[in-house]
JSON list of C-alpha atoms in Angstrom, two decimals:
[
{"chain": "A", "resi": 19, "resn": "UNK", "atom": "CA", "xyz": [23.66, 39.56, -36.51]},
{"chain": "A", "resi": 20, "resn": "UNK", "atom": "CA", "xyz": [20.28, 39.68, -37.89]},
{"chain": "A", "resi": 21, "resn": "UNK", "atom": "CA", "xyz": [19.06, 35.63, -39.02]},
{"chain": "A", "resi": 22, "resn": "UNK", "atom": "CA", "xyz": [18.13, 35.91, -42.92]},
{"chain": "A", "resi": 23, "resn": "UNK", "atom": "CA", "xyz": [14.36, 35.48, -43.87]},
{"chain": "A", "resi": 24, "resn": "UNK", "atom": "CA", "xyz": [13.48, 31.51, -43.93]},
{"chain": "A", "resi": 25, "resn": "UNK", "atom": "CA", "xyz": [12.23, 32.90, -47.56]},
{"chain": "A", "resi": 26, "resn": "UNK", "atom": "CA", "xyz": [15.82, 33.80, -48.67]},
{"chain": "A", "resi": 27, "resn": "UNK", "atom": "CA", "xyz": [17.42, 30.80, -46.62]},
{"chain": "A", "resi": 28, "resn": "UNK", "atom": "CA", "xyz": [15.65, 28.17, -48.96]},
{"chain": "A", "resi": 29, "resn": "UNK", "atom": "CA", "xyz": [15.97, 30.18, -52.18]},
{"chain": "A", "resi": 30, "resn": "UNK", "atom": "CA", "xyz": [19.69, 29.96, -51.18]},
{"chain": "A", "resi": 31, "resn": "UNK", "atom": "CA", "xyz": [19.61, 26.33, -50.33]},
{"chain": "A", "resi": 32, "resn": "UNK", "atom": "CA", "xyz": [18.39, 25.93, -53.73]},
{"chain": "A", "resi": 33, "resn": "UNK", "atom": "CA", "xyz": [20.93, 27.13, -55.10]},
{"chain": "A", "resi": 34, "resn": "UNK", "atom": "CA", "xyz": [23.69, 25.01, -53.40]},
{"chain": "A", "resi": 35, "resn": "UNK", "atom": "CA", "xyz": [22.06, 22.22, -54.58]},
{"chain": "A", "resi": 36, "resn": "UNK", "atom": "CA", "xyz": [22.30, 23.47, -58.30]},
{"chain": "A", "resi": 37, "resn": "UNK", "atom": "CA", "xyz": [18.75, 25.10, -58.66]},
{"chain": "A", "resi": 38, "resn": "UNK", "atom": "CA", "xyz": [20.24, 28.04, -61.32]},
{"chain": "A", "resi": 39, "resn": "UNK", "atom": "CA", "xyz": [16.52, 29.65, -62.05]},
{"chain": "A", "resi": 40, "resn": "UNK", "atom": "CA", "xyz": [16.50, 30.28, -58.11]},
{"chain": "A", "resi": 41, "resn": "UNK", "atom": "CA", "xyz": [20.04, 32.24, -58.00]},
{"chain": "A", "resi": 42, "resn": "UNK", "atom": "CA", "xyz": [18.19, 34.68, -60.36]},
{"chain": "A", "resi": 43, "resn": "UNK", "atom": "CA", "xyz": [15.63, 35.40, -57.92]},
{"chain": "A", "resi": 44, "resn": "UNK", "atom": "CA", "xyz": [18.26, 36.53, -55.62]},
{"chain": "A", "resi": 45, "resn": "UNK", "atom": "CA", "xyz": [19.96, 38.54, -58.63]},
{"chain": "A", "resi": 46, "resn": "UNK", "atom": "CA", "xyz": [16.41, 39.87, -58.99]},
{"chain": "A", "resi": 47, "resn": "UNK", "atom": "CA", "xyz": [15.99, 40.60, -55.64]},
{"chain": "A", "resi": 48, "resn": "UNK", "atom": "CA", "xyz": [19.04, 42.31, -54.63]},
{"chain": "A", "resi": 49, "resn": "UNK", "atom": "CA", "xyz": [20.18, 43.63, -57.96]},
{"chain": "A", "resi": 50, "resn": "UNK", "atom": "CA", "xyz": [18.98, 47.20, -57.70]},
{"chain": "A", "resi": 51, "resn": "UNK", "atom": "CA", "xyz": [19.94, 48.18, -54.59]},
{"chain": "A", "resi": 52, "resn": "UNK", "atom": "CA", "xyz": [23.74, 46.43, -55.02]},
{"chain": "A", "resi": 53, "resn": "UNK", "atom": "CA", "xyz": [24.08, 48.44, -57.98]},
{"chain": "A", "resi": 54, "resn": "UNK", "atom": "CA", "xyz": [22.53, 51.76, -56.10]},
{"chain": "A", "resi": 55, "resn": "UNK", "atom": "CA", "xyz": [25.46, 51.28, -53.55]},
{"chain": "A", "resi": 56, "resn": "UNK", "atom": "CA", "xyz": [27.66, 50.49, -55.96]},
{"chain": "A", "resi": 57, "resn": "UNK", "atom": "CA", "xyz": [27.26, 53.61, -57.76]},
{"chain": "A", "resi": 58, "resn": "UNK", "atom": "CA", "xyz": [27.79, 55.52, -54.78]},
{"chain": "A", "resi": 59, "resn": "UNK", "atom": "CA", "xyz": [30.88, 54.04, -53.67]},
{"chain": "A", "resi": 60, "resn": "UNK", "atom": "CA", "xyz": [32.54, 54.14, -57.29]},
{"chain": "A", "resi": 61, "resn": "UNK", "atom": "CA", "xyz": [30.60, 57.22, -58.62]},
{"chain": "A", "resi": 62, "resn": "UNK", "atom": "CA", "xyz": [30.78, 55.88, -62.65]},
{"chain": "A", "resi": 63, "resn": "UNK", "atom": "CA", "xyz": [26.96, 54.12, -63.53]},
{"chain": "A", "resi": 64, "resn": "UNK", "atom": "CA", "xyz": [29.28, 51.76, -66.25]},
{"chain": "A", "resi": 65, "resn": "UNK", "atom": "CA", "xyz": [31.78, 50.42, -63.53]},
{"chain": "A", "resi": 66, "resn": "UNK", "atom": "CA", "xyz": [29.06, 49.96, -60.89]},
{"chain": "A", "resi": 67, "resn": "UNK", "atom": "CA", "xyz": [27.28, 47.80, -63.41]},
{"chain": "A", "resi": 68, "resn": "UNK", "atom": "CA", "xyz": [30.06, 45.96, -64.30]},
{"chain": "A", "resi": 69, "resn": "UNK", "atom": "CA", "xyz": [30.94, 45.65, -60.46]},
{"chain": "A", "resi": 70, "resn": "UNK", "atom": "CA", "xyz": [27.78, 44.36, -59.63]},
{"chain": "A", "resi": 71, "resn": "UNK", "atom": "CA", "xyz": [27.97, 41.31, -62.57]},
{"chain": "A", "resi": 72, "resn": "UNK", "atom": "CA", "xyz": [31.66, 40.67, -60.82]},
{"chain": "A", "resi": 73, "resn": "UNK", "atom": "CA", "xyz": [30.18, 40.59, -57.55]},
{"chain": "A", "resi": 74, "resn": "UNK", "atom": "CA", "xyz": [27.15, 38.07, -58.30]},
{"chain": "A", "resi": 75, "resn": "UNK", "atom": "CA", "xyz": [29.14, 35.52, -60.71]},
{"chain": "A", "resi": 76, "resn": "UNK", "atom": "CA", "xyz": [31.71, 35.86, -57.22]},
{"chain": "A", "resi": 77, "resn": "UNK", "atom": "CA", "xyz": [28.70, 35.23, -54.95]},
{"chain": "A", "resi": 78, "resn": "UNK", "atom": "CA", "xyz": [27.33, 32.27, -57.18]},
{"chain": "A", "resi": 79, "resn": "UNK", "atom": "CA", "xyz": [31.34, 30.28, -57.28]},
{"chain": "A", "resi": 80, "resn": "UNK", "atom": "CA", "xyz": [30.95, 30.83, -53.40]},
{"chain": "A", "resi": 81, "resn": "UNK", "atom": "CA", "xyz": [27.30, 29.84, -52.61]},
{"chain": "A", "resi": 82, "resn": "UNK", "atom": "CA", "xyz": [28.65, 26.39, -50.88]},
{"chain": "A", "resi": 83, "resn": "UNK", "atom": "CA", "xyz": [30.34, 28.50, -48.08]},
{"chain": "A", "resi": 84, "resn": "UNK", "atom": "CA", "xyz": [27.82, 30.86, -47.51]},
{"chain": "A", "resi": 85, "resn": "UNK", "atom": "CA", "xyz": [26.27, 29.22, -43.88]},
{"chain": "A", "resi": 86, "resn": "UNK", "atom": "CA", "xyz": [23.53, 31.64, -43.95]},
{"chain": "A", "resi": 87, "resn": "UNK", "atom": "CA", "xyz": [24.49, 33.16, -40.64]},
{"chain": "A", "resi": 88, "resn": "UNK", "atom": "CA", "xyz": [24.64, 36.36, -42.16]},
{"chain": "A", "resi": 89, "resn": "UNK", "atom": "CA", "xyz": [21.53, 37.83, -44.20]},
{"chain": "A", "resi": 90, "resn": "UNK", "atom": "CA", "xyz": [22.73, 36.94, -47.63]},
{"chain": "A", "resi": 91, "resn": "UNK", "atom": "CA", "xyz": [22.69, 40.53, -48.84]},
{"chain": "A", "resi": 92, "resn": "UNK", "atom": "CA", "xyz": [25.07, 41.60, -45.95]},
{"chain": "A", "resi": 93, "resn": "UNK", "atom": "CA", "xyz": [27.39, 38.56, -47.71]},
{"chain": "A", "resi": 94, "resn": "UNK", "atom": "CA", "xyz": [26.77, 40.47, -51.33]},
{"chain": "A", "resi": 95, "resn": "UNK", "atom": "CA", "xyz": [27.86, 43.53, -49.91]},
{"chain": "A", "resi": 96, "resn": "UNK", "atom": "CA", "xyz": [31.13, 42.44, -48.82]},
{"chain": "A", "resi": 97, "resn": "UNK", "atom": "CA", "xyz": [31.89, 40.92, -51.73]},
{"chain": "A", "resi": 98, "resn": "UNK", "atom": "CA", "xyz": [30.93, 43.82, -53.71]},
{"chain": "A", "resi": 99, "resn": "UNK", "atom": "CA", "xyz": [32.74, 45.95, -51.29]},
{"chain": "A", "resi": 100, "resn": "UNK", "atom": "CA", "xyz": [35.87, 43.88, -51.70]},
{"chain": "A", "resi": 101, "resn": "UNK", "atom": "CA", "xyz": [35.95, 44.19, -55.16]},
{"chain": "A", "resi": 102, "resn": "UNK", "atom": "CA", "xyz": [35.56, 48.24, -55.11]},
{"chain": "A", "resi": 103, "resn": "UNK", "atom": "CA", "xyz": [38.67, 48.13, -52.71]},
{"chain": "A", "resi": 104, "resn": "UNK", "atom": "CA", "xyz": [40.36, 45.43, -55.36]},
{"chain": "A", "resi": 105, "resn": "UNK", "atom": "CA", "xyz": [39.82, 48.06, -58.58]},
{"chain": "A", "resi": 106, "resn": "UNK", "atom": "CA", "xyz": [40.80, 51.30, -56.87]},
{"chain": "A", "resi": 107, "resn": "UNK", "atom": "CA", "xyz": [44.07, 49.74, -55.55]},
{"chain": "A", "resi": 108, "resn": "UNK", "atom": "CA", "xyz": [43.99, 48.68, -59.22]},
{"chain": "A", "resi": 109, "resn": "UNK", "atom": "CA", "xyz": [43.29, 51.99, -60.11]},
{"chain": "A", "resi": 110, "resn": "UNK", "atom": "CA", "xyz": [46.09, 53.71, -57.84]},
{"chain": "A", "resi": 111, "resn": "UNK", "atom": "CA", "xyz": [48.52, 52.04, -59.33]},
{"chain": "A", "resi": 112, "resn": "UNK", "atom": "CA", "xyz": [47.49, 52.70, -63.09]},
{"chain": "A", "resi": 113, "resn": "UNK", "atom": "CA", "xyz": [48.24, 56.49, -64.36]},
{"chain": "A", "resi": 114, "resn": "UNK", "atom": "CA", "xyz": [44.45, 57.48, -65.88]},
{"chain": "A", "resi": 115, "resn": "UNK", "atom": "CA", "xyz": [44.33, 59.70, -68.72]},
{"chain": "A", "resi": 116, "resn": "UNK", "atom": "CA", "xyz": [40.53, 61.59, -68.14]},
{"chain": "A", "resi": 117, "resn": "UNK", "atom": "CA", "xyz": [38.75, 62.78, -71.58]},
{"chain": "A", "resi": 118, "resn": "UNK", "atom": "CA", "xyz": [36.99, 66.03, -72.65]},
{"chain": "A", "resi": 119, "resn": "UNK", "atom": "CA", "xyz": [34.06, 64.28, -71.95]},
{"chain": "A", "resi": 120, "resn": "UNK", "atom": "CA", "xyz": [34.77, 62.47, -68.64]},
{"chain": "A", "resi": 121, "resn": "UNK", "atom": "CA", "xyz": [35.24, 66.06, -67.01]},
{"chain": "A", "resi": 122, "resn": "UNK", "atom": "CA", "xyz": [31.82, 66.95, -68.22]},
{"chain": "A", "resi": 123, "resn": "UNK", "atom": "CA", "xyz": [30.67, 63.84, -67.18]},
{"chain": "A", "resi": 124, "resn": "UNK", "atom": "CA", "xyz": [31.88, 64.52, -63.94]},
{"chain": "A", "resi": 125, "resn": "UNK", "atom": "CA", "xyz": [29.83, 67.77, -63.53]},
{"chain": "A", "resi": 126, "resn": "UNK", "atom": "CA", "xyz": [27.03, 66.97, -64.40]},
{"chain": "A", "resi": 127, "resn": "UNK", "atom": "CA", "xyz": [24.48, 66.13, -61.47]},
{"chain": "A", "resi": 128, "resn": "UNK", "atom": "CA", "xyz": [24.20, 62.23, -59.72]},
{"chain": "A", "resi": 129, "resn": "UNK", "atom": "CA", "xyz": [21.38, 60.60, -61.83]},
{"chain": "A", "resi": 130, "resn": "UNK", "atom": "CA", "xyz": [19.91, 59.08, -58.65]},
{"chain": "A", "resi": 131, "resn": "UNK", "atom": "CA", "xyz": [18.43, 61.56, -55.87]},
{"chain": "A", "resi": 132, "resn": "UNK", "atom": "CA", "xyz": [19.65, 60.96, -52.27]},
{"chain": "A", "resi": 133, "resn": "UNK", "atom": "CA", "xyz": [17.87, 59.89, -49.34]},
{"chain": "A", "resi": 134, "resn": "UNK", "atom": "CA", "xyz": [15.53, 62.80, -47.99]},
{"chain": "A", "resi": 135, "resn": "UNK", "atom": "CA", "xyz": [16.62, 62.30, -44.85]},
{"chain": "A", "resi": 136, "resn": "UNK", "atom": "CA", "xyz": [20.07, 63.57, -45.62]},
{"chain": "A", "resi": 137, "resn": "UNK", "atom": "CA", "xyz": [18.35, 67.19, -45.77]},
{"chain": "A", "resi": 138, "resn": "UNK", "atom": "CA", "xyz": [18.44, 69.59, -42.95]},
{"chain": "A", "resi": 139, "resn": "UNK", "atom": "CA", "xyz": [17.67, 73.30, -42.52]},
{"chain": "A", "resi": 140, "resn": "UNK", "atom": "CA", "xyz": [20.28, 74.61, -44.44]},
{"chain": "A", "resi": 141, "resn": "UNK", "atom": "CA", "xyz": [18.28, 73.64, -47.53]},
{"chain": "A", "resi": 142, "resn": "UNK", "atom": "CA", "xyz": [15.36, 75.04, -46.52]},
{"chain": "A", "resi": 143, "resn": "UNK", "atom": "CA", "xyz": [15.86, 78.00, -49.13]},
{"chain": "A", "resi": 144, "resn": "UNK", "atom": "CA", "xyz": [16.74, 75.53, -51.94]},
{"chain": "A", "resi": 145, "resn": "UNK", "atom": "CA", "xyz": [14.22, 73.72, -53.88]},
{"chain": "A", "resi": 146, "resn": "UNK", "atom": "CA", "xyz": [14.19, 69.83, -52.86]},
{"chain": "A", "resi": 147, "resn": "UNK", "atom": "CA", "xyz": [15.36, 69.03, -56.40]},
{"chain": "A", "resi": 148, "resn": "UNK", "atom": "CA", "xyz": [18.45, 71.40, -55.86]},
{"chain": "A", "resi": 149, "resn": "UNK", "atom": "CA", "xyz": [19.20, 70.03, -52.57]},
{"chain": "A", "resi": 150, "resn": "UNK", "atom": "CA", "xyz": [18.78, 66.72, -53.53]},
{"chain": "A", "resi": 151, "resn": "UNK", "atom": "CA", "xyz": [21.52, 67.09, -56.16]},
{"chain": "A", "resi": 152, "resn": "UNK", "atom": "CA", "xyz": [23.54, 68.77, -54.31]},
{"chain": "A", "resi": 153, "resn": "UNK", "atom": "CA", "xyz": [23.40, 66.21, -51.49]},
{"chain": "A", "resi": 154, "resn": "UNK", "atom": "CA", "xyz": [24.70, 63.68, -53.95]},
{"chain": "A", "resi": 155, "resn": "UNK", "atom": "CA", "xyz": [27.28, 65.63, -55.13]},
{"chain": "A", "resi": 156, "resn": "UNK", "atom": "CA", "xyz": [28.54, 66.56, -51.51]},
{"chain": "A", "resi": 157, "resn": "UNK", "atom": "CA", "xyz": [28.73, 62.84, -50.98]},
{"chain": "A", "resi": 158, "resn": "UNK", "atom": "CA", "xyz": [30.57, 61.87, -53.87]},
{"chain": "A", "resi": 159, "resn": "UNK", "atom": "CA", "xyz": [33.16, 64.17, -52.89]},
{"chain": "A", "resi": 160, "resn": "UNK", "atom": "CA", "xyz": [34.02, 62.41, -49.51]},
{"chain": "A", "resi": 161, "resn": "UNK", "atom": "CA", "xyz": [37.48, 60.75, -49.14]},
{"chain": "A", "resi": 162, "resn": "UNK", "atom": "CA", "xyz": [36.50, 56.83, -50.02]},
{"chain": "A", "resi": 163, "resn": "UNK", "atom": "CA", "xyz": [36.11, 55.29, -46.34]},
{"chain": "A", "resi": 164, "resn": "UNK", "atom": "CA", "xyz": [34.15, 57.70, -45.15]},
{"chain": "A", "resi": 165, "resn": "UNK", "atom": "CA", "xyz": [31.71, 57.23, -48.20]},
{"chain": "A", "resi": 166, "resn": "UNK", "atom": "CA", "xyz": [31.98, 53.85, -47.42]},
{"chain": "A", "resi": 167, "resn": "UNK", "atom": "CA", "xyz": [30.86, 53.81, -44.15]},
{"chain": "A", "resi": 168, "resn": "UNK", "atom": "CA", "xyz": [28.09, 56.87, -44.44]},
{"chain": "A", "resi": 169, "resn": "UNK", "atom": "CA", "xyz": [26.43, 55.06, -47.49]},
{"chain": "A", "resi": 170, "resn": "UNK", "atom": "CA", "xyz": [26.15, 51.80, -46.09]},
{"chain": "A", "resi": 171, "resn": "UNK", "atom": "CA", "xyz": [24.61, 53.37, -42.52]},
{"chain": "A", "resi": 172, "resn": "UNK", "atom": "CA", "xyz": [22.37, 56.17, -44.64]},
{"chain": "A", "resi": 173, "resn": "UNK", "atom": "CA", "xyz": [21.64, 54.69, -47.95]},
{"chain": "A", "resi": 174, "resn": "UNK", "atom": "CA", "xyz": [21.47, 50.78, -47.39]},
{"chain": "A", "resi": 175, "resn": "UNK", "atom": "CA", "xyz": [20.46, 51.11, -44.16]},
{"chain": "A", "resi": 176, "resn": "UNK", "atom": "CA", "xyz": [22.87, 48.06, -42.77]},
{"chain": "A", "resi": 177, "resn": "UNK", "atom": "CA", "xyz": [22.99, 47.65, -38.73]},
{"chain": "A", "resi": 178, "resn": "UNK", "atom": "CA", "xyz": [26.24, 48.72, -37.61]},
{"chain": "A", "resi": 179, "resn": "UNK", "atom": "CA", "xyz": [26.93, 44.81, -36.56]},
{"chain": "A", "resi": 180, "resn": "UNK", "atom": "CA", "xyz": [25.75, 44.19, -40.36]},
{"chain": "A", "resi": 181, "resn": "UNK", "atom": "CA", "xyz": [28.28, 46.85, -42.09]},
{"chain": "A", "resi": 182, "resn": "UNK", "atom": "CA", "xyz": [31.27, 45.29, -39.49]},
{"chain": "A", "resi": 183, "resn": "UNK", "atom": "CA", "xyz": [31.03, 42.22, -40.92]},
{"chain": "A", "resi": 184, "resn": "UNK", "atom": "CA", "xyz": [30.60, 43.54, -44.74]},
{"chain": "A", "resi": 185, "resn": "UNK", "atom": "CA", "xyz": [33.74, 45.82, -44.34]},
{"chain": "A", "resi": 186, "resn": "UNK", "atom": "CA", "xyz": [35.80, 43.85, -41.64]},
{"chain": "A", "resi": 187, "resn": "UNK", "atom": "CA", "xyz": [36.07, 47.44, -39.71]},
{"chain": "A", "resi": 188, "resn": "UNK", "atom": "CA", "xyz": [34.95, 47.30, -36.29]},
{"chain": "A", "resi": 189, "resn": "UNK", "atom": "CA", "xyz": [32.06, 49.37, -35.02]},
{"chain": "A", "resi": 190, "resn": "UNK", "atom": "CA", "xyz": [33.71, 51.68, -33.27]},
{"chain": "A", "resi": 191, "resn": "UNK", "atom": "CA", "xyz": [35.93, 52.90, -36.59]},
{"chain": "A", "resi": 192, "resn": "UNK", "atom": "CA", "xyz": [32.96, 52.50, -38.44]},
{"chain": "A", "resi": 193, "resn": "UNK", "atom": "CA", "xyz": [30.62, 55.33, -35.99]},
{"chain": "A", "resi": 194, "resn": "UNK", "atom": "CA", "xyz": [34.30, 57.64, -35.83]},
{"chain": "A", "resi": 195, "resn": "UNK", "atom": "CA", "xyz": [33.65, 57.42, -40.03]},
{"chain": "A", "resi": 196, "resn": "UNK", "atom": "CA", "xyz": [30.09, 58.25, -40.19]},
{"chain": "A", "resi": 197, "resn": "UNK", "atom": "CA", "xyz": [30.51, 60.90, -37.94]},
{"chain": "A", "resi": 198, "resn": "UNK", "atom": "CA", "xyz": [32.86, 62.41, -39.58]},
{"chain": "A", "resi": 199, "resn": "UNK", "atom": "CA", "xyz": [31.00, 62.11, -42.82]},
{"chain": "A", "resi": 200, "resn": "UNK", "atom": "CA", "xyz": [28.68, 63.81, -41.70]},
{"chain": "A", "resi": 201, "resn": "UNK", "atom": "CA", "xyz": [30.61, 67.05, -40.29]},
{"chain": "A", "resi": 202, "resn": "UNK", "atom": "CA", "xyz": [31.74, 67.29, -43.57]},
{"chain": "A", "resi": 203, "resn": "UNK", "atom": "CA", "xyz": [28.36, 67.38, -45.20]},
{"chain": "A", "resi": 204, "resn": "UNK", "atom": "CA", "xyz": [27.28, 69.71, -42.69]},
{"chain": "A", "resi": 205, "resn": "UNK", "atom": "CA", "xyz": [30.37, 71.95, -43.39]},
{"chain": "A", "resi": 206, "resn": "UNK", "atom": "CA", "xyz": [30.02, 71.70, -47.09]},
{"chain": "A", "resi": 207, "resn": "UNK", "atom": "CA", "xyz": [25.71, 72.52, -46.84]},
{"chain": "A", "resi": 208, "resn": "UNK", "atom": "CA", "xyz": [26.15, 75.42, -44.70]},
{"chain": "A", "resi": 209, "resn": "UNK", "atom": "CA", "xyz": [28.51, 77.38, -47.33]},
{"chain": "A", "resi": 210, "resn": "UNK", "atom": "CA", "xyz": [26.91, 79.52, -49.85]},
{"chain": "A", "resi": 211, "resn": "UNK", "atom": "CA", "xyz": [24.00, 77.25, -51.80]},
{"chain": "A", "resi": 212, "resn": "UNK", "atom": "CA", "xyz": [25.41, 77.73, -54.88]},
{"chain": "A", "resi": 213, "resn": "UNK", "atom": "CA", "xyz": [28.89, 76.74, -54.63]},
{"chain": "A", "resi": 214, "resn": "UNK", "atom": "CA", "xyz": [30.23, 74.95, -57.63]},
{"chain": "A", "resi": 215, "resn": "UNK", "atom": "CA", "xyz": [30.93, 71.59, -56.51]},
{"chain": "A", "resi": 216, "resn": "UNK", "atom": "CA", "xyz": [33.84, 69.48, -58.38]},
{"chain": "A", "resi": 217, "resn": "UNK", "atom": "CA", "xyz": [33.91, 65.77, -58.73]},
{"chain": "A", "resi": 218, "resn": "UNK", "atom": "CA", "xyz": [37.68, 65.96, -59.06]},
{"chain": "A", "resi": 219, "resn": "UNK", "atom": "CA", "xyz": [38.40, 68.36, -56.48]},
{"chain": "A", "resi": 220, "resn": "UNK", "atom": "CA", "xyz": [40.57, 66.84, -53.44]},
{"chain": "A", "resi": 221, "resn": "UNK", "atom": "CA", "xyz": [38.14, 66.25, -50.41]},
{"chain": "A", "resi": 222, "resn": "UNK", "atom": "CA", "xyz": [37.99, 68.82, -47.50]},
{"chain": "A", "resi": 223, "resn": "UNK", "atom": "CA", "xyz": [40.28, 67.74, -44.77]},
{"chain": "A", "resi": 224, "resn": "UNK", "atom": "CA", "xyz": [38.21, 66.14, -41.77]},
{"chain": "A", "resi": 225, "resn": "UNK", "atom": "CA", "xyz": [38.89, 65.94, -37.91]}
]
C-alpha cells in the first residue's frame, strides 16, 4: 500500500487531536474528486452530493482509528463506497415510483465528460464531444460492480492494492471486473454511433 504524503499525515493528526479548521482542508482537498466518483457510481448529481456529506461527517466520527497506513483518500473511498452499497440495498428493497421528469432526466447526457483515455478508434468518426458523452453514458449503463471496479481503476486512478482495500474485493475479482467492463464498452462503441442509449435499460449480459 502506498504510505500517505507526510503533508496529509499531519493535517490528519490534527485533526485527532481536535484541530476542526484542518478537517476542512481535507474536505477541501478531496471533496471534488469524492463527489466525481460518487456521481459515477450512483449516476444522480443530488444523491452523490448528499453521499459525499454522509461519507465525510462518517470519516470525521472515525478519524481516531484511521492509523494512516492507508493514504487517507483510499480510507474516504471505502467509506463512501460502503455507503453507495448501504443505499442501493436500501433502494432494492423500496418500490421507486420514477417521474415525468426523472425519465428525461435520465436521457439527457452525463454533465461531466469522461476520461479521454477511454476513447479508441471506433470514435474516430465522432466528434470528441459526442464520444465523450457517449462514453459516459456507456458507463452508466454497466451492471453496478463492474462500474465499481472500472471507475475506481479508470477514473480515480486507485492501484489495484489501493481499490482492494477500498472495496474489500481481492485483486484478482477486481482485474476479472475491469476486464469485463471494458468488453462491454468495447461491444457497446463498436455498434452503430448513434444508438440511443437508455439509462434505464437492463445492462448487456457480460462473459
Amino acid at each position: 500500500t502506498v504510505s500517505p504524503s507526510d503533508d496529509e499525515i499531519s493535517i490528519v493528526h490534527a485533526v485527532q487531536r481536535g484541530d476542526c479548521a484542518a478537517y476542512r482542508v481535507l474536505v477541501e482537498r478531496h471533496g471534488p474528486i469524492l463527489y466525481s466518483l460518487l456521481r459515477r457510481l450512483v449516476r444522480d448529481p443530488q444523491l452523490a452530493e448528499e453521499l459525499a456529506q454522509e461519507t465525510f461527517v462518517r470519516a470525521y466520527e472515525r478519524i481516531s482509528i484511521f492509523s494512516g497506513r492507508a493514504r487517507f483518500r483510499t480510507w474516504l473511498v471505502q467509506i463512501g463506497i460502503n455507503l453507495v452499497r448501504d443505499r442501493r440495498r436500501t433502494a432494492a428493497r423500496t418500490p421507486k415510483v420514477v417521474s415525468l421528469d426523472e425519465l428525461r432526466e435520465r436521457g439527457a447526457p452525463a454533465s461531466e465528460p469522461a476520461d479521454e483515455r477511454f476513447l479508441n478508434d471506433p470514435l474516430d468518426s465522432l466528434s470528441r464531444k459526442e464520444a465523450l458523452a457517449r462514453v459516459e453514458r456507456e458507463i452508466e449503463c454497466l451492471p453496478d460492480d463492474y462500474r465499481e471496479a472500472f471507475v475506481l481503476k479508470h477514473v480515480e486512478n486507485l492501484s489495484y492494492n489501493a481499490r482492494a482495500e477500498a472495496t474489500g474485493n481481492s485483486v484478482g475479482s477486481l482485474k476479472v471486473r475491469v476486464h469485463r467492463a471494458r468488453v462491454w464498452l468495447r461491444r457497446a462503441l463498436l455498434s452503430e454511433p448513434d444508438r440511443e442509449v437508455s439509462h434505464g435499460r437492463t445492462a448487456r449480459s457480460l462473459p
